[in-house]
Amino acid sequence: SEFTFGELPAETKNAISHRSHAVWKLARFLAERE
């Protein structure tokens, strides 16, 4: 069965979104240091 983001509870979506945002900021920070 296809797993969709909409099936997740709100807390889980918030945690995933927050974590991916932190990862994105870290990646940008590392890229700017080059």
CSV table of C-alpha atoms in Angstrom, one decimal:
chain,number,residue,atom,x,y,z
A,1,SER,CA,0.0,0.0,0.0
A,2,GLU,CA,1.1,3.5,-0.8
A,3,PHE,CA,2.2,5.4,2.4
A,4,THR,CA,1.2,9.1,2.2
A,5,PHE,CA,2.4,12.0,4.4
A,6,GLY,CA,-1.2,12.9,5.1
A,7,GLU,CA,-1.7,9.7,7.1
A,8,LEU,CA,0.8,10.8,9.8
A,9,PRO,CA,-0.4,12.4,13.0
A,10,ALA,CA,0.3,16.1,13.3
A,11,GLU,CA,3.0,15.7,15.9
A,12,THR,CA,4.9,13.4,13.7
A,13,LYS,CA,4.6,15.7,10.7
A,14,ASN,CA,5.8,18.6,12.8
A,15,ALA,CA,8.8,16.6,14.1
A,16,ILE,CA,9.8,15.5,10.6
A,17,SER,CA,9.3,19.0,9.2
A,18,HIS,CA,11.4,20.5,12.0
A,19,ARG,CA,14.1,18.0,11.6
A,20,SER,CA,14.4,18.4,7.8
A,21,HIS,CA,14.5,22.2,8.3
A,22,ALA,CA,17.4,21.8,10.8
A,23,VAL,CA,19.2,19.5,8.3
A,24,TRP,CA,18.7,22.0,5.5
A,25,LYS,CA,20.1,24.8,7.6
A,26,LEU,CA,23.1,22.7,8.5
A,27,ALA,CA,23.7,21.8,4.8
A,28,ARG,CA,23.5,25.5,3.9
A,29,PHE,CA,25.9,26.4,6.7
A,30,LEU,CA,28.4,23.8,5.5
A,31,ALA,CA,28.0,24.9,1.9
A,32,GLU,CA,28.7,28.6,2.8
A,33,ARG,CA,31.9,27.6,4.6
A,34,GLU,CA,33.5,26.2,1.4
